[in-house]
C-alpha positions in Angstrom: -8.3 5.0 -13.7 -5.3 4.3 -11.3 -6.0 1.8 -8.5 -7.2 3.2 -5.3 -4.2 2.0 -2.7 -5.8 3.8 0.4 -8.8 5.4 1.2 -10.2 7.4 4.1 -14.3 7.6 4.2 -15.6 10.0 6.4 -12.6 9.3 9.4 -13.3 10.4 12.8 -10.5 9.9 15.6 -11.0 11.2 19.3 -9.2 10.3 22.3 -10.2 10.3 26.5 -9.3 13.8 27.8 -10.0 13.0 31.3 -12.8 13.7 33.4 -15.2 11.9 30.9 -14.3 13.9 27.9 -12.7 13.3 24.7 -10.8 14.9 22.8 -11.1 15.1 18.9 -8.1 15.1 17.0 -9.1 13.7 13.1 -13.0 15.0 12.0 -14.8 13.6 8.7 -11.7 13.0 6.5 -12.0 11.7 3.7 -9.1 11.0 0.8 -8.0 8.4 -1.7 -4.6 7.7 -2.5 -3.5 5.6 -6.1 -1.1 3.3 -6.0 2.6 4.6 -7.7 1.7 8.2 -6.2 3.5 10.1 -3.8 2.3 12.7 -1.6 3.4 14.6 1.8 1.5 15.1 5.0 2.6 18.3 6.5 1.3 20.2 9.4 1.8 21.5 12.6 2.7 19.6 15.8 -0.6 18.3 17.2 -2.2 18.8 13.7 -3.1 14.8 13.9 -0.2 13.5 11.4 0.6 10.9 13.4 -2.4 9.8 14.4 -3.5 9.7 10.7 -0.6 7.3 9.7 -1.6 4.9 12.9 -4.8 4.8 11.5 -3.6 4.1 8.0 -1.5 1.1 9.2 -4.0 -0.2 11.6 -2.2 0.5 14.4 -5.2 2.6 15.9 -9.2 2.0 15.1 -10.9 5.0 14.5 -13.9 6.6 16.4 -15.7 6.9 13.2 -15.7 6.1 9.3 -13.8 3.7 7.3 -10.4 3.0 6.3 -9.3 0.7 3.1 -6.0 -0.3 2.3 -5.7 -2.6 -0.7 -9.4 -3.0 -1.0 -9.5 -4.4 2.7 -11.5 -2.4 5.0 -9.0 -2.0 8.1 -12.0 -1.0 10.5 -13.2 -4.6 10.5 -10.1 -6.1 10.7 -9.0 -7.5 14.2 -5.3 -7.7 15.9 
């Protein structure tokens, strides 16, 4: 079985939308990518592609869920 390089486990992301409201961009996303594989991320504008990549890079912190990169839980890392 190939080693999992990147895993999203029940990840959600919401942004403040003004007046105390929030805008949910990603909700309950789960997937695992194995080392040596290629994938494409496609979708219309505003569908959450950049947010997903920011989360995978550790630039953003999810509202809920866990992200593992190379076995390291990014949701527990500090800057």
